[in-house]
């Protein structure tokens, strides 16, 4: 476990992990948005990679991916972007969120070497379930990267216990069935699921998918160690698209006040 | 031969296949695998399936010798396996009946399906009506525009057609959207996949329900030719369900097999759907297979005049049969398919689907190089009524 993960894991805060799409709406904006998120108190950052066929994502992140693709953003450039973020002073763990086909085409080994040298801390592959992840898991350990595990309310009990025990970085608990995107309500019985995950996990247990308001986030404090917000933030970036391209300073200010309105005061 | 051990217990055909899906639906794939394995061991289920194929779809479909076409073409004689004579006009119904019976057996009341041209959508809507299931069909906006007639048929059958506006708005995006819906509704919904693609156990299951094509062909051919086997078997390949069903009993025997992809405007152009000829290894719709993509892994949009072959991936077992060289895969252009379609019309009085016309076109080429006492069987996967509009546009635009 590297130093950035240690800080993350030892934090006593209700950990905030935002997701943004690399290259949305342009590379420099991604850098400044990442730094702004850290200033607002993010404990880690998930960086998405644009993909033509993102089958775990809802419309908001699909559109962000299209904008990233229009900027010719790809997996290799996303990893190199992390090196630039480190140069600009970003200190929190960064997790690359990529579909498996992109990894395969770049080459798993090439990706892992590049990621290790660029200051990446973890990888999350939404279409690579545990059953198919043996090789990548092994290679990630060799390169000091955490392969982030996703567990769902539909994950069977024994598998949930095993994945929770073996989790690295953090354990990603999906709040509800379906793709990423804003939701008005969550699944009944979610607390039991989170409790079961926490019982076995050595790493912080984070809840994600569908969280978009302070009230929703507060609802999970106590049953989890942190939360992930993706679509709601990406939607705000979409709203600010033109300003992020032409009047960035102003846009970042607006963005930061939005993030502050989202976060429970005690999570910072 | 080489294929006796596939798929392995992890759902692999060599390196191909597997289950590349979000964790949320992994339990559903396990549940499906168990239910499917139990069903095909169950005599009652198999008898019910065979009975439904007979009294609902009109099986067995005939094996017709194309007398005048063979005469005109020269060389080996050509036999047509008449999947076009099935209820709803194509082989798609075989698989739809099988999966719907399985859905009923599993107690699922809702089915979802993806469709490109609408043939599988119509088959899914049909079995939903027959077995009293609710049905949602995902279809790209662009395909809805091109295939208005099939959209209307699905609605007549009581299905809900959902317009897909993501990505390139065609079959690949409709499939993504159906998978997204499945992830959301997985606990009470059965995903009825239309081709030999998708995560394991779908490729195995679709083959199981389509192999009736090959088994009937084998016994019909043997009856005519005193226990001999055909000298070649040809089928078109998009996702590859009619081909894998036709090939199934012949894979372990010494019969040359040919899978025909769509070359569109030509495999040397960017406008084709020749996945095996021009694709590379990658993951699409839950399975590791060959697919058309950029060097960075973005999946590209294929092209063919035939909407059923217009798919950037291919079933993982075909990728495996290609790699092991057990099946020869060739590509046929729009132009060649259209010519074959006309020849079949004029010489046999059969209007076949544009997809099937690709297989006919290659059979003609192949038969010419063979002896007169040899026999080529071609799978006529569907009828061409659905393509009349495309054919009219082509005639008006091209001449």
Coordinates of N, CA and C in Angstrom, one line a residue, chain A residues 34-130:
Chain A
X34 N -9.8 18.6 -11.3 CA -9.3 17.7 -10.3 C -8.7 18.4 -9.1
X35 N -7.9 19.5 -9.4 CA -7.3 20.2 -8.4 C -8.4 20.9 -7.5
X36 N -9.4 21.4 -8.2 CA -10.5 22.1 -7.5 C -11.2 21.1 -6.5
X37 N -11.4 19.9 -7.0 CA -12.0 18.8 -6.2 C -11.2 18.5 -5.0
X38 N -9.9 18.5 -5.2 CA -9.0 18.2 -4.0 C -9.1 19.4 -3.0
X39 N -9.1 20.6 -3.5 CA -9.3 21.8 -2.6 C -10.6 21.7 -1.9
X40 N -11.6 21.2 -2.5 CA -12.9 21.1 -1.9 C -13.0 19.9 -0.9
X41 N -11.9 19.1 -0.8 CA -11.9 18.1 0.2 C -12.0 16.7 -0.3
X42 N -11.9 16.5 -1.6 CA -12.0 15.1 -2.1 C -10.8 14.3 -1.5
X43 N -11.2 13.0 -1.2 CA -10.2 12.1 -0.5 C -9.5 11.3 -1.6
X44 N -10.1 11.1 -2.7 CA -9.6 10.3 -3.8 C -10.3 10.8 -5.1
X45 N -9.8 10.4 -6.2 CA -10.4 10.8 -7.5 C -10.5 9.7 -8.4
X46 N -11.7 9.5 -9.0 CA -11.9 8.5 -10.1 C -11.8 9.2 -11.4
X47 N -11.0 8.8 -12.3 CA -10.8 9.4 -13.6 C -11.3 8.5 -14.7
X48 N -12.4 8.8 -15.3 CA -13.0 8.0 -16.3 C -12.3 8.1 -17.7
X49 N -12.4 7.1 -18.5 CA -11.7 7.1 -19.8 C -12.8 7.0 -20.9
X50 N -12.9 7.9 -21.8 CA -13.9 7.9 -22.8 C -13.9 6.5 -23.6
X51 N -15.2 6.0 -23.8 CA -15.3 4.7 -24.5 C -16.5 4.7 -25.4
X52 N -16.5 4.1 -26.6 CA -17.6 4.1 -27.5 C -18.8 3.3 -27.0
X53 N -18.6 2.3 -26.1 CA -19.6 1.4 -25.7 C -19.7 1.2 -24.2
X54 N -19.9 2.3 -23.4 CA -19.9 2.2 -22.0 C -21.1 1.5 -21.4
X55 N -21.2 0.2 -21.3 CA -22.5 -0.4 -21.0 C -22.9 -0.4 -19.5
X56 N -22.0 0.1 -18.7 CA -22.4 0.3 -17.3 C -22.8 1.7 -16.9
X57 N -22.8 2.6 -17.9 CA -23.0 4.0 -17.7 C -24.3 4.5 -18.2
X58 N -25.0 5.4 -17.5 CA -26.2 6.0 -17.9 C -25.9 7.2 -18.9
X59 N -26.9 7.9 -19.3 CA -26.8 8.9 -20.4 C -25.8 10.0 -20.0
X60 N -25.8 10.5 -18.8 CA -24.9 11.6 -18.4 C -23.5 11.3 -18.7
X61 N -23.0 10.1 -18.2 CA -21.6 9.8 -18.4 C -21.3 9.3 -19.8
X62 N -22.4 8.8 -20.5 CA -22.2 8.5 -21.9 C -21.9 9.8 -22.7
X63 N -22.6 10.8 -22.4 CA -22.4 12.1 -23.1 C -21.0 12.7 -22.8
X64 N -20.6 12.5 -21.5 CA -19.3 13.0 -21.2 C -18.2 12.2 -22.0
X65 N -18.4 10.9 -22.1 CA -17.5 10.1 -22.9 C -17.4 10.6 -24.4
X66 N -18.6 11.0 -24.9 CA -18.6 11.5 -26.3 C -17.8 12.8 -26.4
X67 N -17.9 13.6 -25.4 CA -17.1 14.9 -25.4 C -15.6 14.6 -25.3
X68 N -15.3 13.6 -24.4 CA -13.9 13.2 -24.3 C -13.3 12.6 -25.6
X69 N -14.2 11.8 -26.2 CA -13.7 11.2 -27.5 C -13.5 12.3 -28.6
X70 N -14.3 13.3 -28.5 CA -14.2 14.4 -29.5 C -12.8 15.1 -29.3
X71 N -12.3 15.0 -28.0 CA -11.0 15.6 -27.7 C -9.9 14.6 -28.0
X72 N -10.2 13.5 -28.6 CA -9.2 12.4 -28.8 C -8.6 11.9 -27.5
X73 N -9.3 12.0 -26.4 CA -8.8 11.5 -25.2 C -8.8 9.9 -25.3
X74 N -7.8 9.3 -24.7 CA -7.8 7.8 -24.7 C -7.1 7.3 -23.4
X75 N -7.0 6.0 -23.3 CA -6.5 5.5 -22.0 C -5.0 5.9 -21.8
X76 N -4.2 5.9 -22.8 CA -2.8 6.2 -22.6 C -2.7 7.7 -22.2
X77 N -3.4 8.6 -22.9 CA -3.4 10.0 -22.5 C -4.0 10.2 -21.1
X78 N -5.0 9.5 -20.8 CA -5.5 9.6 -19.4 C -4.5 9.3 -18.3
X79 N -3.7 8.2 -18.6 CA -2.7 7.9 -17.6 C -1.6 9.0 -17.5
X80 N -1.3 9.5 -18.7 CA -0.2 10.5 -18.7 C -0.8 11.8 -18.1
X81 N -2.1 12.0 -18.2 CA -2.7 13.1 -17.5 C -2.5 13.1 -16.0
X82 N -2.5 11.9 -15.5 CA -2.2 11.7 -14.0 C -0.8 12.2 -13.6
X83 N 0.1 12.0 -14.5 CA 1.5 12.5 -14.2 C 1.5 14.0 -14.2
X84 N 0.7 14.6 -15.1 CA 0.6 16.1 -15.1 C -0.1 16.6 -13.8
X85 N -1.1 15.8 -13.4 CA -1.8 16.2 -12.1 C -0.8 16.1 -10.9
X86 N 0.0 15.1 -10.9 CA 1.0 15.0 -9.9 C 2.0 16.2 -9.9
X87 N 2.4 16.6 -11.1 CA 3.3 17.8 -11.3 C 2.6 19.0 -10.7
X88 N 1.3 19.1 -10.9 CA 0.6 20.3 -10.5 C 0.2 20.2 -9.0
X89 N 0.7 19.1 -8.4 CA 0.5 19.1 -6.9 C -0.6 18.2 -6.3
X90 N -1.3 17.5 -7.2 CA -2.4 16.6 -6.7 C -1.9 15.5 -5.8
X91 N -2.4 15.4 -4.6 CA -1.9 14.5 -3.6 C -2.7 13.3 -3.3
X92 N -4.0 13.3 -3.7 CA -4.9 12.2 -3.3 C -4.8 11.1 -4.3
X93 N -5.2 9.9 -3.9 CA -5.1 8.7 -4.8 C -6.0 8.9 -6.0
X94 N -5.5 8.5 -7.2 CA -6.2 8.6 -8.4 C -6.5 7.2 -8.9
X95 N -7.7 6.9 -9.3 CA -8.1 5.6 -9.8 C -8.6 5.8 -11.2
X96 N -8.0 5.0 -12.1 CA -8.4 5.1 -13.5 C -9.6 4.1 -13.7
X97 N -10.7 4.7 -14.2 CA -12.0 4.0 -14.4 C -12.0 3.7 -15.9
X98 N -11.7 2.4 -16.3 CA -11.7 2.1 -17.8 C -12.4 0.8 -18.1
X99 N -13.1 0.8 -19.2 CA -13.6 -0.5 -19.7 C -12.5 -1.4 -20.2
X100 N -12.8 -2.7 -20.1 CA -11.7 -3.7 -20.3 C -11.1 -3.6 -21.8
X101 N -12.0 -3.4 -22.7 CA -11.5 -3.4 -24.1 C -10.4 -2.4 -24.3
X102 N -10.5 -1.2 -23.7 CA -9.5 -0.2 -23.8 C -8.1 -0.7 -23.2
X103 N -8.2 -1.4 -22.1 CA -7.0 -2.0 -21.5 C -6.4 -3.0 -22.3
X104 N -7.2 -3.9 -22.9 CA -6.7 -4.9 -23.8 C -6.0 -4.4 -25.0
X105 N -6.5 -3.3 -25.6 CA -5.9 -2.8 -26.8 C -4.6 -2.1 -26.5
X106 N -4.5 -1.4 -25.4 CA -3.3 -0.7 -25.0 C -2.3 -1.8 -24.5
X107 N -2.8 -2.9 -24.0 CA -1.9 -3.9 -23.5 C -1.9 -3.8 -22.0
X108 N -2.3 -4.9 -21.3 CA -2.4 -4.8 -19.8 C -1.0 -4.4 -19.2
X109 N 0.1 -5.0 -19.7 CA 1.4 -4.8 -19.1 C 1.9 -3.4 -19.4
X110 N 1.6 -2.9 -20.6 CA 2.0 -1.6 -21.0 C 1.3 -0.6 -20.1
X111 N 0.0 -0.8 -19.9 CA -0.8 0.1 -19.1 C -0.3 0.2 -17.7
X112 N 0.0 -1.0 -17.1 CA 0.4 -1.1 -15.7 C 1.7 -0.4 -15.4
X113 N 2.6 -0.6 -16.4 CA 4.0 0.1 -16.2 C 3.8 1.6 -16.3
X114 N 3.0 2.0 -17.3 CA 2.8 3.4 -17.5 C 2.1 4.0 -16.3
X115 N 1.1 3.3 -15.8 CA 0.3 3.8 -14.6 C 1.1 3.9 -13.4
X116 N 2.0 2.9 -13.2 CA 2.8 3.0 -12.0 C 3.8 4.2 -12.0
X117 N 4.3 4.4 -13.2 CA 5.3 5.5 -13.4 C 4.6 6.9 -13.4
X118 N 3.3 6.9 -13.6 CA 2.6 8.2 -13.7 C 1.9 8.6 -12.4
X119 N 2.0 7.8 -11.4 CA 1.4 8.2 -10.1 C -0.1 7.8 -10.0
X120 N -0.4 6.8 -10.8 CA -1.8 6.2 -10.6 C -1.8 5.3 -9.4
X121 N -2.9 5.2 -8.7 CA -2.9 4.4 -7.5 C -3.9 3.2 -7.6
X122 N -4.8 3.3 -8.5 CA -5.7 2.1 -8.6 C -6.4 2.1 -10.0
X123 N -7.0 1.0 -10.3 CA -7.7 0.7 -11.5 C -9.1 0.1 -11.2
X124 N -10.1 0.6 -11.9 CA -11.5 0.1 -11.7 C -12.0 -0.3 -13.1
X125 N -12.4 -1.5 -13.3 CA -12.8 -2.0 -14.7 C -14.3 -2.5 -14.5
X126 N -15.3 -1.7 -14.9 CA -16.6 -2.1 -14.5 C -17.2 -3.3 -15.2
X127 N -16.5 -3.7 -16.4 CA -17.0 -4.9 -17.1 C -16.0 -6.1 -16.9
X128 N -15.2 -6.0 -15.9 CA -14.4 -7.1 -15.6 C -14.7 -7.7 -14.2
X129 N -15.6 -8.6 -14.1 CA -16.0 -9.2 -12.8 C -14.9 -10.0 -12.2
X130 N -15.0 -10.3 -11.0 CA -14.0 -11.0 -10.2 C -13.6 -12.3 -11.0

